[in-house]
Coordinates of C-alpha atoms in Angstrom, one line a residue:
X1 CA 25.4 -20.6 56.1
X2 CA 24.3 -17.2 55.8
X3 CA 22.2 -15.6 58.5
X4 CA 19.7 -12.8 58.6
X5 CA 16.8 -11.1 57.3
X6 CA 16.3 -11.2 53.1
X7 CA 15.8 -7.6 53.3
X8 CA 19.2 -7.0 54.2
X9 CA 20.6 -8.7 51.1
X10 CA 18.5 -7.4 48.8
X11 CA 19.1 -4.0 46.8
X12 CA 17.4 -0.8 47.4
X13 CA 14.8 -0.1 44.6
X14 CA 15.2 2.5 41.7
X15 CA 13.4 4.3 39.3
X16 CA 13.8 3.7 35.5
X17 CA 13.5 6.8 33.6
X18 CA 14.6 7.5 30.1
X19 CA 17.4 10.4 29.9
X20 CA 17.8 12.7 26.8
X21 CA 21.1 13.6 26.5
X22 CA 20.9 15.2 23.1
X23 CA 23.2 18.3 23.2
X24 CA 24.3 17.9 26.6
X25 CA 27.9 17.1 28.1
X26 CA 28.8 13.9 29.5
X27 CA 31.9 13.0 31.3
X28 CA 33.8 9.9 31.5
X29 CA 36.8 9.2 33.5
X30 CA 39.2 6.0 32.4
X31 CA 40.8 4.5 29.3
X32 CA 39.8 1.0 29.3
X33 CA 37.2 -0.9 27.7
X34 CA 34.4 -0.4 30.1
X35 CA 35.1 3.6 30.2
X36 CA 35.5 2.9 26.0
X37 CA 31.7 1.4 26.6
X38 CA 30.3 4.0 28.8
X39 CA 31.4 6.8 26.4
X40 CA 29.8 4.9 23.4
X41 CA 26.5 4.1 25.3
X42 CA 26.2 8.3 26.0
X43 CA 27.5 9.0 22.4
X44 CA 24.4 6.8 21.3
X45 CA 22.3 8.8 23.3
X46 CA 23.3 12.0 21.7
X47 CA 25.7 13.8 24.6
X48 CA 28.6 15.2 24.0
X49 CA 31.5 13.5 25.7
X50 CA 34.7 14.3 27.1
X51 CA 36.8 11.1 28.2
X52 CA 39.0 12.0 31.0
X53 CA 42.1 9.5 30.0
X54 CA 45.7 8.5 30.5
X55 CA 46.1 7.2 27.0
X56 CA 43.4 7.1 23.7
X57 CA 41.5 4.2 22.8
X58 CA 41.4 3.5 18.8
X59 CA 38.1 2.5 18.8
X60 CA 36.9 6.1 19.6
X61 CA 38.9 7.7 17.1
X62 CA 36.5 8.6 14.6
X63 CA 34.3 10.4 17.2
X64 CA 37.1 12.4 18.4
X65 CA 37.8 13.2 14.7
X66 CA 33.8 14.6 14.0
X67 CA 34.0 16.5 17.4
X68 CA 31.1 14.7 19.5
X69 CA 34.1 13.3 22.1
X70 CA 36.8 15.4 23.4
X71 CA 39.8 13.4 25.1
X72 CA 41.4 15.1 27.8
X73 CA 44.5 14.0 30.0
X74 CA 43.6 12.8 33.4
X75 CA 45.9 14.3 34.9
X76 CA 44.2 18.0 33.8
X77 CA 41.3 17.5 35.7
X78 CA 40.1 19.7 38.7
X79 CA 37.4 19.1 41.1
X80 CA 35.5 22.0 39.8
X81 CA 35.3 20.4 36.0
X82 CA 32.4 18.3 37.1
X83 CA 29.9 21.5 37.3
X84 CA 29.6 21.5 33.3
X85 CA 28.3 18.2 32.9
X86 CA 24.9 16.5 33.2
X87 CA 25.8 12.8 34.0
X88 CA 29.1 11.4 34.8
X89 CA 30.4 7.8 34.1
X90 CA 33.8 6.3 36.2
X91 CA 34.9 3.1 35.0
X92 CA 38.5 1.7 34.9
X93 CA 39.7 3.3 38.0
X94 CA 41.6 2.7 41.0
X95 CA 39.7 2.5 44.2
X96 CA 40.8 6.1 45.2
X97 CA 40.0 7.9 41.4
X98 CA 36.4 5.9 42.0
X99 CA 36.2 7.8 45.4
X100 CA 37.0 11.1 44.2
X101 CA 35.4 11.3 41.3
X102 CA 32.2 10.5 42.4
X103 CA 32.1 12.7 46.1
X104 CA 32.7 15.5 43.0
X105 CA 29.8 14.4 41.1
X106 CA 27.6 14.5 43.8
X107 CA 28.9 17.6 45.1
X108 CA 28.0 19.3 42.2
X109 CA 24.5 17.8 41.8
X110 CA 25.8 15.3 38.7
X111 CA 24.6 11.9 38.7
X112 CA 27.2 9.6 38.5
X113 CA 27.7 6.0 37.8
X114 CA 30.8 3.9 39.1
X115 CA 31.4 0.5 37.0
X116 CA 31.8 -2.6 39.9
X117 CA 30.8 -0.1 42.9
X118 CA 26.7 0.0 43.6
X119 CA 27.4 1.8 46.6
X120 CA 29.5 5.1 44.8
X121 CA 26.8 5.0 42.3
X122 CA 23.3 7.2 41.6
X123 CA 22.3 4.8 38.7
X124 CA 22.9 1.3 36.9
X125 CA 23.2 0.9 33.3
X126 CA 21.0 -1.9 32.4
X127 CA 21.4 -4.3 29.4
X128 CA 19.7 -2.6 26.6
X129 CA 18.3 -3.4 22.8
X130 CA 18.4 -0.3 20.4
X131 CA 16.2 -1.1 17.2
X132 CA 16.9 0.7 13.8
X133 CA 14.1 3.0 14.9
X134 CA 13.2 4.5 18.5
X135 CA 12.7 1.6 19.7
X136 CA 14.3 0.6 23.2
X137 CA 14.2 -2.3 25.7
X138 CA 16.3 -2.2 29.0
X139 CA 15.7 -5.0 31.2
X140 CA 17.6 -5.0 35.5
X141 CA 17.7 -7.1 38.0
X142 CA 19.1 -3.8 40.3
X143 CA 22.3 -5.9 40.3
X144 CA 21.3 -9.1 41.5
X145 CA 21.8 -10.9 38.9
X146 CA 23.2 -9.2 35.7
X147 CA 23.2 -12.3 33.4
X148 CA 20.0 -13.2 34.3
X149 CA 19.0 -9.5 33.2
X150 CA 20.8 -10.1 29.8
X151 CA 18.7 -13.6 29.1
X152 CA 15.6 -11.8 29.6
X153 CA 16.7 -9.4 27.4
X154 CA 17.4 -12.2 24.4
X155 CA 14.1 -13.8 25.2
X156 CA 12.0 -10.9 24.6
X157 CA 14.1 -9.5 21.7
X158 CA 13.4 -12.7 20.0
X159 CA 9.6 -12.3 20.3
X160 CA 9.1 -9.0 19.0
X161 CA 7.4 -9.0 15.2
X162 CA 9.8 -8.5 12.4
X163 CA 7.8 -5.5 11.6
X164 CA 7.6 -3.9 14.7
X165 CA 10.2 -1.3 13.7
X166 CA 8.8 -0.5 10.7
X167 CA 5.3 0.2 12.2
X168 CA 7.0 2.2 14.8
X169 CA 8.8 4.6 12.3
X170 CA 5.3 5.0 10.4
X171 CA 4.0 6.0 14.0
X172 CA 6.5 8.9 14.6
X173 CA 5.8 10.1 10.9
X174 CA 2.3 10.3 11.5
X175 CA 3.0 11.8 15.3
X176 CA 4.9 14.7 13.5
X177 CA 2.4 15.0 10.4
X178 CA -0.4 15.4 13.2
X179 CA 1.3 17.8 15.2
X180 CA 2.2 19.6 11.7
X181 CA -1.4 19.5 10.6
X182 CA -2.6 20.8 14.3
X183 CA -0.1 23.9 14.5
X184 CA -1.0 25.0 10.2
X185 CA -4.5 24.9 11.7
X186 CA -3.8 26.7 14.5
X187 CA -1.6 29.3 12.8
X188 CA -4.7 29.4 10.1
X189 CA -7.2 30.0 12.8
X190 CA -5.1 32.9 14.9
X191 CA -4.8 34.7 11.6
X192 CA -8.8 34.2 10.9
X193 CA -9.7 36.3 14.1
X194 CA -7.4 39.0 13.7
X195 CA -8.6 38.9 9.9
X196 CA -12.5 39.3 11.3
X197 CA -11.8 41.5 14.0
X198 CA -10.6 44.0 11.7
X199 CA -12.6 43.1 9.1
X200 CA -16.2 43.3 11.1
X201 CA -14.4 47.0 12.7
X202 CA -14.0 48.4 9.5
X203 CA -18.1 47.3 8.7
X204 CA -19.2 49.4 12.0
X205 CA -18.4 52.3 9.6
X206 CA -20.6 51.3 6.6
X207 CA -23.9 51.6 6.6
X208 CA -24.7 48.5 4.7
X209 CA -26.3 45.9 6.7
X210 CA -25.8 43.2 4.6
X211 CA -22.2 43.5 3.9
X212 CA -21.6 43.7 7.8
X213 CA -23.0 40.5 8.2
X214 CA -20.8 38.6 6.1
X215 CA -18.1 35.7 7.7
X216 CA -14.8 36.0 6.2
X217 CA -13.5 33.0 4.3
X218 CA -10.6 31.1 6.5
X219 CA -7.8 32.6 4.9
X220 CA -5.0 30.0 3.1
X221 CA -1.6 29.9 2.3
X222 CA -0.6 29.8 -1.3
X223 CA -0.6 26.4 -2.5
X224 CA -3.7 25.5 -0.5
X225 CA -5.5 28.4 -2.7
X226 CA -4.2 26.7 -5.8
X227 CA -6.1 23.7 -4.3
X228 CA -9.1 25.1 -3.5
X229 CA -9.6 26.4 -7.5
X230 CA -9.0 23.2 -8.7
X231 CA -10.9 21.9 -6.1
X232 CA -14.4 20.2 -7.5
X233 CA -17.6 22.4 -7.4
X234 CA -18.9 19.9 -5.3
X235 CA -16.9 20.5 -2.3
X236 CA -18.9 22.3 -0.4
X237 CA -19.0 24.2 3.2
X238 CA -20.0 22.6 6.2
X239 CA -21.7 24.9 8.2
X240 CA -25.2 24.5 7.1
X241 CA -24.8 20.8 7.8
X242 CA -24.1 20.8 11.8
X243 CA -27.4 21.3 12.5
X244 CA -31.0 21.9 11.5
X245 CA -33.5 18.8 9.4
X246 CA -32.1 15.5 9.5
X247 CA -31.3 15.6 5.9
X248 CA -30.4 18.6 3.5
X249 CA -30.2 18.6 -0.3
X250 CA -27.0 19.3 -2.0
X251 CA -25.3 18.4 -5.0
X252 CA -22.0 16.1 -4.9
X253 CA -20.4 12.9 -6.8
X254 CA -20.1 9.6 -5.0
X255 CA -16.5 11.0 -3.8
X256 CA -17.7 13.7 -2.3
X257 CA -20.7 12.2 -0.4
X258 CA -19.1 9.6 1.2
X259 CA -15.8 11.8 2.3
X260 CA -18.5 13.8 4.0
X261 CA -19.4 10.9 5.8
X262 CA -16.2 10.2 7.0
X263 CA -14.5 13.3 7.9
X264 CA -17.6 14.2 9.8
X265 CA -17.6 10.9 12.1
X266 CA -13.3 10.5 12.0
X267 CA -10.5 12.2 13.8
X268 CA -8.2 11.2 11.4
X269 CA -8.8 10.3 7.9
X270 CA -5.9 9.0 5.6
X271 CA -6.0 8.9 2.1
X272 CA -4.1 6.7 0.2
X273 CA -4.5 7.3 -3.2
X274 CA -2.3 8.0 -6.2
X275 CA -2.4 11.7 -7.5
X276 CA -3.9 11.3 -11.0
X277 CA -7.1 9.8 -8.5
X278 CA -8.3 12.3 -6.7
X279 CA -9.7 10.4 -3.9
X280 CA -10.5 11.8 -1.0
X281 CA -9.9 15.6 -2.0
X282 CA -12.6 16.5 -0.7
X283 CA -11.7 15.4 2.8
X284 CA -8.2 17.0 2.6
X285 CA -10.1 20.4 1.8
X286 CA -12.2 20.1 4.5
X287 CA -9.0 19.6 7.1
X288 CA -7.1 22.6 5.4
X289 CA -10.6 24.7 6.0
X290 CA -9.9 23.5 9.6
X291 CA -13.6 22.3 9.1
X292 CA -15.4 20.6 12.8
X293 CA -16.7 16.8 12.7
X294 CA -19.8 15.9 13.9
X295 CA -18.3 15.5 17.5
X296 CA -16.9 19.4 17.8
X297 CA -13.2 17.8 17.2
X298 CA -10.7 19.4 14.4
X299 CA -10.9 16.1 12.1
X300 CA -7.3 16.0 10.3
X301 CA -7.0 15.0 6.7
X302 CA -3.4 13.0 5.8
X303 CA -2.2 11.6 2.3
X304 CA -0.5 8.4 2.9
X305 CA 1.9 6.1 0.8
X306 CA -0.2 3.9 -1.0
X307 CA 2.5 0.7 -1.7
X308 CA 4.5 -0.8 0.7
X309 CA 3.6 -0.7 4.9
X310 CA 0.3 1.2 3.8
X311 CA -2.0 0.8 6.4
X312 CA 0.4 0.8 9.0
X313 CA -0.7 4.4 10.3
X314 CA -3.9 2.9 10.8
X315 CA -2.0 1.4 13.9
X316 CA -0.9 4.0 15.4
X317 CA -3.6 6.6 15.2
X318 CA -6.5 3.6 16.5
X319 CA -3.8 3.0 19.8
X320 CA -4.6 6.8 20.7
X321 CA -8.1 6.3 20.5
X322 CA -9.0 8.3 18.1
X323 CA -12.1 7.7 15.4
X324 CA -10.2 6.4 12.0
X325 CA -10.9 6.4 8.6
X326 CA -9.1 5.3 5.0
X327 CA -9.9 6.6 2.1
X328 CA -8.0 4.6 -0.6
X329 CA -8.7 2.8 -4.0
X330 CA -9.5 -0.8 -4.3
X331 CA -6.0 -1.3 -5.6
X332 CA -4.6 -0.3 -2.1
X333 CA -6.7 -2.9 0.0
X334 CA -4.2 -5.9 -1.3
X335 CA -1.5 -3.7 0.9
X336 CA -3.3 -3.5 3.6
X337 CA -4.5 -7.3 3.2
X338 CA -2.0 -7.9 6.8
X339 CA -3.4 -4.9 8.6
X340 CA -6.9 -5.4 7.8
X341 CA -6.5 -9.2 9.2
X342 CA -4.9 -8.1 12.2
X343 CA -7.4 -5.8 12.7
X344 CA -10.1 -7.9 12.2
X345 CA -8.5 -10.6 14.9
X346 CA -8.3 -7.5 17.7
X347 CA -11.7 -6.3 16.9
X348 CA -10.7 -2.7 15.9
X349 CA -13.4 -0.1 14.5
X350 CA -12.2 1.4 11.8
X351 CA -13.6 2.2 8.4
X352 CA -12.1 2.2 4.8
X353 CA -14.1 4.1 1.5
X354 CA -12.2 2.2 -1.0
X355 CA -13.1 3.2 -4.7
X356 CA -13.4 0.3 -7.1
X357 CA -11.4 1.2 -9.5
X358 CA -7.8 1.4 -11.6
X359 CA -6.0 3.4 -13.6
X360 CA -4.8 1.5 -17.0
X361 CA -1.4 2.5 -19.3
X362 CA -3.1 5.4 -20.4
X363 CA -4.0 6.8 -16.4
X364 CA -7.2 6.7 -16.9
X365 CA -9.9 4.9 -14.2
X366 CA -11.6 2.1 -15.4
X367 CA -14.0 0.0 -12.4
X368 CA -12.5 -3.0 -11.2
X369 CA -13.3 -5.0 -8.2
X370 CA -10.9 -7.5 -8.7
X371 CA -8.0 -6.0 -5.5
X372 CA -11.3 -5.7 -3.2
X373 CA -12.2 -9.7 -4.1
X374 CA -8.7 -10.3 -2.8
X375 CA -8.9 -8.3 0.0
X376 CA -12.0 -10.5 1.3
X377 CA -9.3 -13.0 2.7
X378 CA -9.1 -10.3 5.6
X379 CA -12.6 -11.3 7.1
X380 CA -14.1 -7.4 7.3
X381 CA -17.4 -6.8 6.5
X382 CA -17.8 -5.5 2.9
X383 CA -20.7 -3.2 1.8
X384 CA -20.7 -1.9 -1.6
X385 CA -22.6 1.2 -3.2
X386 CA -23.8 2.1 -6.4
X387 CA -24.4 5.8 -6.8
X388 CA -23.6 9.5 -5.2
X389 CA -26.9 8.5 -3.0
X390 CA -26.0 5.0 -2.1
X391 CA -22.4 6.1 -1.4
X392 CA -23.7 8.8 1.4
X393 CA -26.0 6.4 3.1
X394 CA -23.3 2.7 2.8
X395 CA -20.9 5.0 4.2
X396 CA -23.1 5.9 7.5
X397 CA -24.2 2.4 7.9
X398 CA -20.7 1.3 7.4
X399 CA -19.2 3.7 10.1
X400 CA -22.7 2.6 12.7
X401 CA -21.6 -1.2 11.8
X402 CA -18.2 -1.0 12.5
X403 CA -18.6 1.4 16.2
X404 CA -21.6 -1.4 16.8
X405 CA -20.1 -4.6 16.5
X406 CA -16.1 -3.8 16.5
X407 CA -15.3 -4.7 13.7
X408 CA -13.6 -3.2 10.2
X409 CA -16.0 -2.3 7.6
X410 CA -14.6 -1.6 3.8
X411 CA -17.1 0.3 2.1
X412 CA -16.7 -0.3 -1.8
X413 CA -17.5 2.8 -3.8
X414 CA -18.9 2.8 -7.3
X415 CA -16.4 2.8 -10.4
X416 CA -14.7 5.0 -12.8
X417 CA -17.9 5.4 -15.0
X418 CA -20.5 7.3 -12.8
X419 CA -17.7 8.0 -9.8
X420 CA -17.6 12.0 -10.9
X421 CA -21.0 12.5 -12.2
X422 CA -23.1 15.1 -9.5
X423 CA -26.6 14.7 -8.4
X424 CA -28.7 16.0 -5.7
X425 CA -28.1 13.7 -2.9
X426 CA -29.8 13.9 0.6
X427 CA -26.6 15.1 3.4
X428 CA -27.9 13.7 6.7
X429 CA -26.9 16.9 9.6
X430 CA -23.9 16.1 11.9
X431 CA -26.4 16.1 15.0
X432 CA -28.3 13.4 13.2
X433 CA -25.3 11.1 12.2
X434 CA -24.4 11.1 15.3
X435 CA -27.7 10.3 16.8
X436 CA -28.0 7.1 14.2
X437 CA -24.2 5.7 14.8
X438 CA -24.8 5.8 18.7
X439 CA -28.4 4.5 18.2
X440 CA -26.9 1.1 16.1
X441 CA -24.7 0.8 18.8
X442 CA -26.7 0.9 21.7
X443 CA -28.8 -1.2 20.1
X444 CA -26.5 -3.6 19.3
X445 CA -24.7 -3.8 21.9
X446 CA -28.1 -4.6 24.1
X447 CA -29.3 -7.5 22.7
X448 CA -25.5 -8.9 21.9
X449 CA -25.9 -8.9 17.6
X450 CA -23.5 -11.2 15.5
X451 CA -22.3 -9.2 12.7
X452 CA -25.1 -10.0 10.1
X453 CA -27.7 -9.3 12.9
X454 CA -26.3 -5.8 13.1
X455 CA -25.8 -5.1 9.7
X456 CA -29.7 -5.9 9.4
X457 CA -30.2 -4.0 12.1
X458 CA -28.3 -0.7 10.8
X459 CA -29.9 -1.1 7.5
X460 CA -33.4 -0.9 9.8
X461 CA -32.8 1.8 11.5
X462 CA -31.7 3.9 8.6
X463 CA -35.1 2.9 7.2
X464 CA -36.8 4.3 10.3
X465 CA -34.1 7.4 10.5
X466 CA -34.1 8.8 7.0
X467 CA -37.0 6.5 4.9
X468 CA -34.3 4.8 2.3
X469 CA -34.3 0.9 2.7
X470 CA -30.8 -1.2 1.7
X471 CA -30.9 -5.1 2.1
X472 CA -27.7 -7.2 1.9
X473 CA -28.8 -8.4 -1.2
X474 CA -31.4 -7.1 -3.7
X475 CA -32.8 -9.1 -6.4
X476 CA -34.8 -7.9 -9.6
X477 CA -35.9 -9.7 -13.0
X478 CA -38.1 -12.8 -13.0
X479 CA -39.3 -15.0 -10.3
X480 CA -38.7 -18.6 -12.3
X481 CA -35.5 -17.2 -14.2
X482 CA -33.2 -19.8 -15.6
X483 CA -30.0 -17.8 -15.3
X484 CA -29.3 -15.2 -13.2
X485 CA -26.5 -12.4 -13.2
X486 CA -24.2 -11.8 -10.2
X487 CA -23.2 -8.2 -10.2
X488 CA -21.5 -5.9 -7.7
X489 CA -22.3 -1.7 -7.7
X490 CA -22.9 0.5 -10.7
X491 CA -22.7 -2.6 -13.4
X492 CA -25.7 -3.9 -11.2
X493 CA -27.4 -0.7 -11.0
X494 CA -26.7 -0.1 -15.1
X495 CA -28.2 -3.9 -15.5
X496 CA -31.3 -2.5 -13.7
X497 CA -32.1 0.6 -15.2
X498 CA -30.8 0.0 -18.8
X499 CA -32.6 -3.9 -19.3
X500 CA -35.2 -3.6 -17.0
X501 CA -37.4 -5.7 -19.6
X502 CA -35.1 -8.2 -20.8
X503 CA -35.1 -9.3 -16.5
X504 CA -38.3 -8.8 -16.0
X505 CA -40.1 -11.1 -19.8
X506 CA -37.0 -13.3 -20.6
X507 CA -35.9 -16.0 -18.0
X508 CA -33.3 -13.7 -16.6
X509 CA -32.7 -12.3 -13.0
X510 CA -30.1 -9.6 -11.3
X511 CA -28.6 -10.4 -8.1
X512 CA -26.9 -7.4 -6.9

């Protein structure tokens, strides 16, 4: 029977902190196949090793041969070796090597780690899963029980989604495309105020008032000049639109106008699109400009893959909490049919402008809505415009819906046909998209909406915010007809304007 207290029995508590070893040394003292073990486990990590040995394990070989692990006799070592290294690993020792090897580790301020000996040691090495990626799952019992450790270990290994790795690797390329995107901007910015310093000192000495109070373009690199020429007339500044009426009169296609929508109330807007598209190039010029959103924030622009694991960003960039956007085509949404679902099950805002469209053998766009019918199975709410107009104001009340009732929202843009044709469409100000997204939501929020409730309810306060009504569904053509035509976008909207008597005399309606 063993007597006293619990606390005497049980180990004293550590910290568990992940240590980067890249480019740093790492000693190991022993030749068998725990010190073999140890020198792989730091050669995984990225140190450099040297393995302090009476004879050389095969298995190591190969490293010795690239130059990451250095083998030296044991018998060469001296106390004051241990002062080049960063971590130290004994294993495979006699009592007495144990000893001295680790009173010189902690001498020189190296943590060390003794195989069998708690007491000699500054840390454990816990059972540990390395996925394909950066993924890493350590699991300790401090000792106690080691095998208990390891079937932990199995049991949540076995859980994790079989395309967990793959969403964490599209994570880390978005991380470094971000911080990419953030230090161009940067870069582009310092260069702008030296650019206008010396630029506004120079105007001091003219006498031309006018010329003096002219703002100096944001200067670009190169290529991003050779995409600003190409870039469509439409595209234009945003300055004018921070502030001032609640609505200002501008030309753009339905592309442009509901890209303005969504960089101004995003953080981050991915477009997936294929080149010979041009979606969302208006929102991509707009981040190279360094252009503000509605909230003050830099709102960064990304082109995405648009086949396999698209969507998977999506993930990532909502888990920071930033305001997300997609800007894709239709035939996208089928590959983001398993994101969209699991977003609609965890009750994630985000918003995705999908064009209804294709490109055919000859790459040219022709309207199809047949990929966005498929992508209904995900459950998100679907709104659908019709013109440069409608694709402005769907978008707004698609980014109000989806902040008001947390939920997805995939806004269907017209097709090919009338997709790139300009016209004068009303730009609501960033203070005043603001004010109508956080009014839907406070609403909403109040009085506990369903989802229908509080699409009816954005559709009324756009009414009451900017005069343009939108119902769910909008009928025209006669009131007794015997066969009516179920349309979706600008085929509706051509229906409408081109037949308008042939609805209205024969027994014909148009549900759009």
């Amino acid at each position: 029977m063993v007597t006293g207290s619990v606390e005497a029995f049980l180990p004293q508590p550590s910290l568990i902190v992940g240590l980067r070893l890249g480019g740093k040394k790492a000693a190991v003292f022993g030749s068998g196949a725990s010190a073999t073990s140890r020198a792989m486990f730091a050669l995984d990590a990225g140190a450099d090793v040297v393995m302090y040995a009476h004879s050389t394990p095969s298995s190591i070989s190969k490293w010795v041969e690239n130059g990451r692990l250095t083998l030296v006799p044991q018998t060469k070592y001296a106390s004051s070796d241990m002062s080049a290294f960063s971590i130290a690993f004994v294993a495979d020792a006699p009592p007495a090597d144990q000893q001295m090897f680790a009173y010189d580790a902690q001498a020189a301020g190296v943590p060390v780690n003794v195989a069998g000996n708690a007491t000699l040691s500054d840390f454990v090495l816990m059972p540990t899963y390395r996925g394909s990626s950066s993924l890493q799952i350590a699991v300790t019992t401090n000792g106690v029980a080691p095998r208990v450790a390891s079937r932990l270990l199995e049991e949540i290994v076995g859980k994790l989604p079989s395309d967990l790795e793959t969403q964490l690797t599209d994570v880390a390329r978005l991380s470094a495309v971000a911080l990419g995107a953030s230090r161009e901007r940067d870069e582009a910015l310092a260069k702008l105020e030296g650019e206008s310093t010396g630029i506004l000192s120079s105007l001091e000495d003219t006498s031309s008032v006018a010329t003096a109070t002219q703002t100096p373009e944001l200067p670009l690199s190169s290529s991003e000049s050779e995409a600003e020429e190409s870039a469509p007339a439409s595209v234009f500044g945003l300055s004018e639109l921070r502030d001032g009426p609640a609505q200002h009169q501008l030309d753009a296609d339905v592309q442009v106008a509901s890209s303005y929508v969504a960089h101004a109330l995003s953080d981050l807007c991915f477009v997936y699109s294929a080149p010979e598209q041009e979606l969302g190039e208006a929102a991509l010029i707009w981040s190279r400009r360094a252009e503000k959103n509605a909230y003050g924030g830099w709102a960064s622009a990304l082109r995405m893959e648009t086949r396999a694991g698209a969507g998977h960003a999506l993930w990532g960039a909502l888990s920071s909490g930033s305001r997300v956007t997609a800007i894709a085509s239709a035939a996208s949404l089928p590959f983001m049919l398993p994101v969209l679902s699991e977003l609609v099950a965890r009750r994630q805002p985000i918003v995705v402008h999908a064009a209804a469209q294709s490109l055919d053998h000859f790459a040219s766009a022709q309207t199809d809505f047949s990929d966005a019918l498929v992508a209904l199975q995900s459950q998100a709410a679907f709104l659908v415009s019709s013109s440069a107009q409608e694709a402005h104001d769907i978008a707004l009340i698609a980014h109000a819906v989806s902040q008001a009732a947390s939920v997805p929202v995939v806004h269907l843009t017209n097709g090919a046909h009338s997709a790139s044709e300009a016209m004068t469409v009303r730009m609501a100000s960033h203070a005043h998209l603001v004010a109508y997204v956080g009014a839907v939501s406070a609403a909403a929020r109040k009085l506990d909406y369903s989802l229908a409730d509080t699409v009816q309810l954005a559709f009324s306060q756009f009414k009451s915010s900017f005069g343009r009504t939108y119902y769910s569904f909008e009928y025209c053509g006669s009131p007794v007809a015997e066969t009516v035509f179920v349309s979706l976008g600008e085929v509706a909207a051509r229906v409408q304007a081109l037949l308008p008597r042939l609805l209205s005399e024969a027994d014909f309606g148009m549900l759009s």
